[in-house]
Each structure stands twice: as C-alpha cells, then as structure tokens.
Coordinates of C-alpha atoms and ligand atoms in Angstrom, one line a residue:
M1 CA -64.8 -29.7 39.2
G2 CA -63.1 -28.3 36.1
R3 CA -59.6 -28.6 37.5
K4 CA -56.9 -28.0 34.8
Y5 CA -53.7 -29.9 34.3
N6 CA -51.1 -27.4 35.4
F7 CA -47.7 -27.8 33.6
Y8 CA -46.3 -24.5 34.9
A9 CA -42.6 -24.6 36.0
G10 CA -43.2 -22.9 39.3
P11 CA -45.2 -22.1 41.4
S12 CA -46.6 -25.4 40.3
T13 CA -49.3 -28.0 40.7
L14 CA -50.0 -29.4 44.1
P15 CA -51.8 -32.7 44.9
V16 CA -55.6 -32.2 45.3
P17 CA -55.7 -34.0 48.6
V18 CA -53.2 -31.5 50.0
L19 CA -55.2 -28.5 48.7
E20 CA -58.3 -30.0 50.2
Q21 CA -56.6 -30.4 53.6
I22 CA -55.6 -26.7 53.4
R23 CA -59.2 -25.8 52.6
D24 CA -60.6 -27.9 55.4
Q25 CA -58.1 -26.7 58.0
I26 CA -57.4 -23.1 57.2
V27 CA -60.0 -21.6 59.5
D28 CA -59.6 -24.0 62.4
T29 CA -56.6 -26.2 62.3
G30 CA -56.9 -29.5 64.0
G31 CA -60.0 -28.3 66.0
Q32 CA -57.7 -26.0 68.1
G33 CA -60.0 -23.0 67.6
L34 CA -57.6 -21.0 65.4
S35 CA -55.7 -21.2 62.2
M36 CA -52.2 -22.5 61.9
I37 CA -51.3 -19.2 60.2
E38 CA -52.5 -17.0 63.0
T39 CA -50.7 -18.6 65.9
S40 CA -47.3 -17.6 67.3
H41 CA -44.3 -19.2 65.7
R42 CA -42.9 -19.7 69.2
G43 CA -46.0 -21.5 70.5
G44 CA -46.4 -25.2 70.8
M45 CA -49.0 -25.5 68.0
Y46 CA -46.7 -24.2 65.3
E47 CA -43.5 -25.7 66.8
A48 CA -45.0 -29.2 66.5
V49 CA -45.6 -28.6 62.8
H50 CA -42.2 -27.1 62.2
N51 CA -40.3 -29.9 63.9
E52 CA -42.5 -32.6 62.3
A53 CA -41.8 -31.2 58.9
I54 CA -38.0 -31.3 59.6
E55 CA -38.2 -34.9 60.7
L56 CA -40.4 -36.0 57.8
L57 CA -38.1 -34.4 55.3
R58 CA -35.1 -36.0 57.0
G59 CA -36.7 -39.4 56.8
L60 CA -37.9 -39.1 53.2
L61 CA -34.5 -37.9 51.9
G62 CA -32.3 -40.0 54.1
V63 CA -30.6 -36.9 55.6
P64 CA -27.9 -38.0 58.1
A65 CA -28.1 -36.9 61.7
D66 CA -25.1 -34.6 61.4
R67 CA -27.0 -32.3 59.0
K68 CA -29.2 -29.4 60.0
I69 CA -32.4 -28.8 58.0
L70 CA -33.2 -25.0 57.9
F71 CA -36.4 -23.2 56.8
L72 CA -35.5 -19.8 55.4
G73 CA -37.1 -17.1 53.2
G74 CA -35.7 -15.3 50.1
G75 CA -36.1 -18.2 47.6
A76 CA -33.3 -20.2 46.1
T77 CA -32.1 -16.8 44.7
L78 CA -31.0 -15.7 48.2
Q79 CA -29.0 -18.9 48.5
F80 CA -27.0 -17.8 45.4
A81 CA -25.5 -15.2 47.7
M82 CA -25.7 -16.9 51.1
V83 CA -23.7 -20.0 49.9
P84 CA -20.5 -18.0 49.0
M85 CA -21.0 -15.5 51.9
N86 CA -21.0 -18.4 54.4
L87 CA -18.7 -21.0 52.7
L88 CA -16.1 -19.1 50.7
G89 CA -13.9 -17.4 53.3
K90 CA -11.8 -14.4 52.6
G91 CA -9.9 -14.6 49.3
G92 CA -11.4 -18.1 48.7
S93 CA -12.1 -19.8 45.5
C94 CA -14.8 -22.2 44.4
D95 CA -16.0 -24.2 41.4
Y96 CA -19.3 -24.1 39.6
V97 CA -20.7 -26.5 37.0
L98 CA -22.2 -24.0 34.5
S99 CA -25.1 -26.2 33.2
G100 CA -27.7 -23.5 32.3
A101 CA -29.5 -20.4 33.3
W102 CA -29.8 -21.2 37.1
A103 CA -26.2 -22.3 37.5
K104 CA -25.1 -19.1 35.8
K105 CA -27.1 -17.0 38.1
A106 CA -25.7 -18.8 41.1
A107 CA -22.1 -18.3 39.8
S108 CA -22.7 -14.7 39.0
D109 CA -23.5 -13.9 42.7
A110 CA -20.6 -16.0 43.9
R111 CA -18.2 -13.9 41.8
L112 CA -19.1 -10.9 44.1
F113 CA -17.3 -12.8 47.0
G114 CA -14.3 -14.6 45.5
T115 CA -12.9 -16.5 42.6
V116 CA -15.2 -18.7 40.7
R117 CA -13.9 -21.3 38.3
P118 CA -16.1 -23.1 35.8
A119 CA -15.9 -26.8 36.5
Y120 CA -17.7 -27.3 33.2
D121 CA -19.2 -24.8 30.7
G122 CA -22.2 -26.0 28.8
G123 CA -22.3 -22.7 26.8
T124 CA -20.4 -24.4 23.9
D125 CA -23.3 -26.8 23.2
N126 CA -26.1 -24.4 24.2
F127 CA -26.5 -26.1 27.6
T128 CA -28.1 -29.2 26.2
S129 CA -25.8 -31.7 28.0
L130 CA -23.9 -32.2 31.3
P131 CA -20.4 -33.5 32.0
R132 CA -20.0 -37.1 32.9
A133 CA -19.8 -37.3 36.7
S134 CA -16.4 -39.0 36.6
S135 CA -14.9 -36.2 34.4
V136 CA -15.5 -33.4 36.9
R137 CA -12.3 -32.3 38.6
V138 CA -12.1 -30.0 41.6
P139 CA -8.7 -28.2 42.1
A140 CA -7.1 -28.6 45.5
G141 CA -8.0 -25.8 47.9
S142 CA -11.5 -25.2 46.4
S143 CA -14.0 -24.1 49.0
Y144 CA -16.8 -26.1 47.4
L145 CA -18.2 -27.5 44.1
H146 CA -21.6 -26.2 43.1
L147 CA -24.1 -27.9 40.8
T148 CA -27.7 -27.5 39.8
S149 CA -29.3 -30.9 40.0
N150 CA -32.0 -30.0 37.5
E151 CA -32.0 -27.0 35.1
T152 CA -35.6 -26.0 35.2
I153 CA -35.4 -23.8 32.0
G154 CA -32.9 -25.8 30.0
G155 CA -34.2 -29.3 30.8
V156 CA -31.0 -31.1 31.8
Q157 CA -30.8 -33.2 35.0
W158 CA -27.9 -34.9 36.7
K159 CA -28.5 -38.7 36.9
E160 CA -25.3 -39.4 38.9
F161 CA -23.5 -36.9 41.0
P162 CA -19.7 -36.1 40.7
E163 CA -17.2 -36.8 43.5
S164 CA -15.9 -33.5 44.7
G165 CA -12.9 -34.8 46.7
P166 CA -12.1 -32.8 49.9
A167 CA -14.3 -29.9 48.7
P168 CA -17.9 -30.2 49.8
L169 CA -20.6 -30.7 47.2
V170 CA -23.3 -28.0 47.1
A171 CA -26.4 -28.4 45.1
D172 CA -29.3 -26.3 44.0
M173 CA -32.1 -28.9 44.0
S174 CA -35.0 -26.4 43.7
S175 CA -36.8 -28.2 40.8
D176 CA -36.2 -31.8 41.6
I177 CA -35.9 -32.2 45.3
L178 CA -38.3 -35.0 46.6
S179 CA -38.8 -36.2 43.0
R180 CA -36.4 -39.1 43.4
R181 CA -34.0 -40.8 45.8
I182 CA -30.7 -38.9 46.4
P183 CA -27.5 -39.8 48.1
A184 CA -28.0 -37.1 50.7
Q185 CA -24.9 -38.0 52.7
R186 CA -22.7 -36.9 49.8
F187 CA -23.8 -33.3 49.9
G188 CA -22.4 -30.7 52.3
L189 CA -25.2 -28.4 51.4
I190 CA -28.5 -28.7 49.5
Y191 CA -30.9 -25.9 48.9
A192 CA -34.3 -25.7 47.3
G193 CA -37.0 -23.1 46.9
A194 CA -40.3 -24.8 47.9
Q195 CA -42.6 -23.8 45.0
K196 CA -41.6 -26.5 42.5
N197 CA -42.0 -29.8 44.4
L198 CA -42.3 -29.0 48.1
G199 CA -45.3 -26.6 48.5
P200 CA -46.1 -22.9 48.2
A201 CA -43.6 -20.2 47.5
G202 CA -42.0 -18.3 50.4
L203 CA -40.0 -21.2 51.9
T204 CA -36.5 -22.3 51.1
V205 CA -35.1 -25.5 52.5
V206 CA -31.4 -25.7 53.3
I207 CA -29.7 -28.9 54.4
I208 CA -26.2 -28.3 55.7
S209 CA -23.6 -30.3 57.5
E210 CA -22.4 -29.4 61.0
E211 CA -18.9 -29.0 59.5
L212 CA -20.0 -26.3 57.0
L213 CA -21.9 -24.5 59.7
Q214 CA -18.6 -23.7 61.4
R215 CA -17.6 -21.7 58.3
S216 CA -20.2 -18.9 58.7
P217 CA -18.1 -15.7 59.4
K218 CA -18.9 -13.9 62.6
D219 CA -19.3 -10.6 60.9
L220 CA -22.3 -11.6 58.7
P221 CA -25.7 -9.9 59.2
A222 CA -27.7 -12.3 61.3
Y223 CA -30.2 -13.3 58.7
L224 CA -27.5 -14.2 56.2
S225 CA -25.7 -16.6 58.6
Y226 CA -26.5 -20.3 58.4
R227 CA -25.0 -20.7 61.8
V228 CA -27.5 -18.2 63.4
H229 CA -30.5 -20.0 61.8
A230 CA -29.1 -23.4 62.8
E231 CA -28.6 -22.4 66.4
E232 CA -32.2 -21.1 66.6
N233 CA -33.7 -24.1 64.7
S234 CA -34.9 -21.6 62.0
L235 CA -36.8 -19.6 64.6
Y236 CA -34.3 -16.7 64.8
N237 CA -37.0 -14.7 63.0
T238 CA -40.6 -15.5 61.9
P239 CA -40.4 -18.4 59.4
P240 CA -42.8 -18.7 56.5
V241 CA -45.4 -20.5 58.7
F242 CA -48.0 -21.2 56.0
S243 CA -45.5 -22.7 53.6
V244 CA -43.9 -24.8 56.4
W245 CA -47.4 -26.1 57.3
V246 CA -48.2 -27.1 53.7
L247 CA -44.7 -28.6 53.3
G248 CA -45.7 -31.0 56.2
L249 CA -48.9 -31.9 54.4
M250 CA -47.0 -32.5 51.2
L251 CA -44.5 -34.7 53.0
K252 CA -47.2 -36.8 54.6
W253 CA -48.9 -37.1 51.2
T254 CA -45.5 -38.3 49.8
N255 CA -45.2 -41.0 52.4
A256 CA -48.8 -42.1 51.7
Q257 CA -47.8 -42.5 48.0
G258 CA -45.2 -45.0 49.1
G259 CA -42.3 -42.7 49.6
L260 CA -39.6 -41.5 47.3
A261 CA -39.1 -44.8 45.5
A262 CA -42.7 -44.9 44.4
I263 CA -42.7 -41.2 43.5
E264 CA -39.5 -41.6 41.5
R265 CA -41.1 -44.5 39.5
R266 CA -44.2 -42.5 38.7
N267 CA -42.2 -39.4 37.7
E268 CA -40.1 -41.6 35.3
E269 CA -43.3 -43.0 33.9
K270 CA -44.8 -39.5 33.3
A271 CA -41.6 -38.2 31.7
A272 CA -41.3 -41.3 29.5
L273 CA -44.8 -40.7 28.1
I274 CA -43.8 -37.2 26.9
Y275 CA -40.3 -38.2 25.6
R276 CA -42.0 -41.1 23.8
A277 CA -44.5 -38.7 22.2
I278 CA -41.5 -36.6 21.0
D279 CA -39.3 -39.5 19.8
S280 CA -42.0 -41.3 18.0
S281 CA -43.3 -38.2 16.1
G282 CA -41.0 -38.7 13.1
G283 CA -39.1 -35.5 13.8
F284 CA -42.3 -33.3 14.3
Y285 CA -41.3 -32.7 17.9
R286 CA -37.6 -32.3 18.8
C287 CA -36.0 -32.5 22.2
P288 CA -32.5 -30.8 21.9
I289 CA -31.3 -32.4 25.1
D290 CA -28.6 -35.2 25.3
P291 CA -30.8 -38.3 26.0
A292 CA -28.5 -39.4 28.9
V293 CA -29.4 -36.3 30.9
R294 CA -33.0 -35.5 29.9
S295 CA -34.9 -34.1 32.8
T296 CA -37.8 -36.0 34.3
M297 CA -39.2 -32.8 35.8
N298 CA -39.0 -30.3 32.9
V299 CA -39.4 -31.7 29.4
V300 CA -38.4 -29.2 26.8
F301 CA -39.3 -29.6 23.1
R302 CA -39.7 -27.7 19.8
L303 CA -42.2 -28.0 17.0
P304 CA -41.3 -27.4 13.3
S305 CA -42.0 -23.6 13.5
E306 CA -42.9 -20.9 16.0
E307 CA -46.3 -20.7 14.4
L308 CA -47.0 -24.3 15.1
E309 CA -45.7 -23.9 18.6
K310 CA -48.2 -21.1 19.2
K311 CA -51.0 -23.1 17.7
F312 CA -50.0 -26.2 19.8
V313 CA -50.0 -24.1 23.1
G314 CA -53.4 -22.7 22.1
E315 CA -54.8 -26.2 21.6
T316 CA -53.4 -27.4 24.9
E317 CA -55.1 -24.5 26.7
K318 CA -58.4 -25.2 25.1
A319 CA -58.0 -28.8 26.3
G320 CA -57.5 -27.6 29.9
M321 CA -53.7 -27.9 30.0
L322 CA -51.8 -24.9 31.2
G323 CA -48.2 -23.6 31.2
L324 CA -46.8 -25.4 28.2
K325 CA -45.1 -22.4 26.7
G326 CA -41.3 -22.6 27.1
H327 CA -39.4 -20.0 29.2
R328 CA -39.2 -16.6 27.5
S329 CA -35.4 -16.8 27.3
V330 CA -35.4 -20.0 25.2
G331 CA -38.8 -20.3 23.5
G332 CA -40.3 -23.6 22.4
C333 CA -42.4 -25.7 24.7
R334 CA -41.9 -27.1 28.2
A335 CA -43.9 -29.6 30.2
S336 CA -43.2 -29.5 33.9
L337 CA -44.1 -32.8 35.6
Y338 CA -43.6 -32.3 39.3
N339 CA -44.8 -34.7 42.0
G340 CA -48.3 -33.1 42.1
M341 CA -48.9 -33.8 38.4
P342 CA -51.0 -37.0 38.1
L343 CA -50.2 -39.7 35.6
E344 CA -53.4 -38.9 33.8
G345 CA -52.0 -35.4 33.1
G346 CA -49.0 -36.9 31.3
Q347 CA -51.3 -39.3 29.4
A348 CA -53.6 -36.5 28.3
L349 CA -50.7 -34.4 27.1
A350 CA -49.0 -37.3 25.3
A351 CA -52.3 -38.1 23.5
L352 CA -52.8 -34.5 22.4
M353 CA -49.2 -34.3 21.2
G354 CA -49.8 -37.4 19.0
D355 CA -53.1 -36.1 17.7
F356 CA -51.6 -32.6 17.0
A357 CA -48.7 -34.0 15.1
A358 CA -51.0 -36.2 13.0
R359 CA -53.1 -33.2 12.0
N360 CA -50.2 -30.8 11.4
G361 CA -47.2 -32.9 10.4
Ligands
PLP401 C1 -36.9 -21.6 40.4 C2 -35.5 -21.9 40.6 C3 -34.7 -21.0 41.3 C4 -35.2 -19.6 41.8 O1 -36.0 -19.8 42.8 P1 -36.7 -18.6 43.6 O2 -37.4 -19.3 44.7 O3 -37.6 -17.9 42.6 O4 -35.6 -17.7 44.1 C5 -33.3 -21.3 41.4 N1 -32.8 -22.5 40.9 C6 -33.6 -23.4 40.3 C7 -33.0 -24.6 39.8 C8 -35.0 -23.1 40.1 O5 -35.7 -24.0 39.5

C-alpha cells in the first residue's frame, strides 16, 4: 500500500491496526449509528470511552489509586505554565534539571511564577549527558523537582530517576511515556502531550497525586486549575474527544502487544539497531550522546559533513523513510522510534545506513 516508514519526532507514526480501526469506525462507531466524534461529551457513549482510557492507562503504567489521570488540551507547553501556577505557591521556589531544549522551556515559564534553581545544567557539555540520579540534590523547602524524562531534540533519556526527598518529583514524559515501564508511584505529577507515543495531537495527559491537587490556588482561572479538572473528571469543558478515543485504541493495541514489558523490549531492540549502525561505522556516523543516557526514542547522529547529511536524508526519502532530518536548532540527523514504528522500520534504516557509509566513507 506504499506506506512509508515515518521517523518524524511528532506528530508521529501510529500503528496501522489503530489507523484501520479509526477508518472503519469513524462514520459509525460500534454500530451505534453515529460517530464517536459527533456525540455529546456528557453522553454515555463518550463517557464510556473516556473512563475506559483512564483505566487502561492506569493499568499499563501502574498508576496508584491515589493519583488522578486528567485529559487536557494545550499540549505539554501549557503544562510548562500550569505546573508552577498550581504547585509553586506564593513566593515559592522549585528546582529544574536543565537537560536540553524542552527542560529549558519548562524552566523559562516557571521563572514567571517564582524562583527556579538549576538542579543540573547540561549547557556546559552541550546537553549531551545527564546527572547521575544519586547526585541530584533538592534543597529543603523546594516546591518540586522537575525533569524531562526524554529530551526529544537532544536525544538524552533518564534511565533511573533521582530521589527528590520531601519535594515531589514532576516529569515531562511527552516523548517516552508508554515506551517502557516506569515507577509511577515515585512521581507527584507526570505530564505528556499525546502526539509522540499516545495518539493524535490535541490531548495532554496529566497524572497527579491527590496531595498535589490540594495545592491549586483558589484564584486561578478555572481551566488552569488541576483541582477543577480533577473534580470534574476532565469534563469541566469539552475534552479533545477524538484524541481520547484514539488514545483508548492505542492502549488496547499496547495491551495486545504484551503490555509495557514487551513494548520496552522491542523499543530497545529498535534503538540498538540504529546505535549499532552508528558505532560500527568506523566513525562515519557519530552520536554525541553519553552512551549511558542515549535515548531509545530519539536517536541523534551526525555524518562527516553537512553535505553528506543532506545526501543521506535525500536517499532515505527516496527509500520511503521520512523525518530523518535533525531538529532545526541542532542540525544533523534524528531517527524517532516511537511505539508505532515497527521493527522492520529500524532494520530498513540500519541497512541503509550501513550501505550509505560503505559508498560514501
Ligand atoms: C513535543 C514535546 C513538548 C511540546 O509538546 P506540545 O504538545 O507541542 O506542547 C514538550 N516536551 C517534550 C519532551 C516534547 O517532546
């Protein structure tokens, strides 16, 4: 059917069986005589899908019962502001691990609301590494510690998460949620835009503890308050119903694959194919990232020159592989290997990399 291998960083590839279910169900969902996207968000048809998606996500990620799962709009970017607006308190201070472009954006918004200390600043080594989990210290009185579990542009990923002491741990998991097992009980708040690993753009998932919900100030505009959304089960206003529906399909697909342990294994296998192609190229390809924290989701690499990078990207496109150009801010190449990327996609890219190096090295 001429389907391409889509290595875009986001929005990103979805599993074909999920796309086929959308196609088959979009006009008449479940034989109910109307589409899921044209029914009231307060009716039983949508509510069943909404609540099922929450429980499927809870089960897959092992989210404890004392956490609320919220479905919001605004992307992960709105969370950069909502996190400090809800958690910081007047005159409060918080700590951010500055691991790359996304962490810096999150910290930049937080500075509008209080004091932000860098728990680590990767700027000194160009954001190619991460601190050891055990070396992260959070000062007493901190409102929270924020980290970015996977830097989508930079290509670094936390393998073990730090202890944050009495301060709750807050994580932007936009680009690796559902890609591996996580110790969900250790996080006070997790947020993720859906369009990398969860489904279509337009939905942001927030997982927040009951304890942190109590921090939302009373004088926040309603939409910006986690407490308001939690009290209304994310039905305070119209949720992104299409994206929530597809999230549910994605979660069922994930279970059918064998759950997160199986997904994690396959993601590691895919990433290993590409890192092996880089490491065995005799220096033709270079990955600048500390091997201990190389991302399984976004593999960044360089070729000997920008001319060769351009030529390489051109050849991948001719071979039906899209999205391998690196982010405009850093250049180079990037292969995003989210859950929807089949193993064959990784194999095809690794083979082309080997072949290209042999012809151009
Ligand atoms: C994509 C991404 C974002 C931004 O998400 P939007 O939904 O576009 O706001 C934030 N953080 C990380 C880690 C991302 O990958």
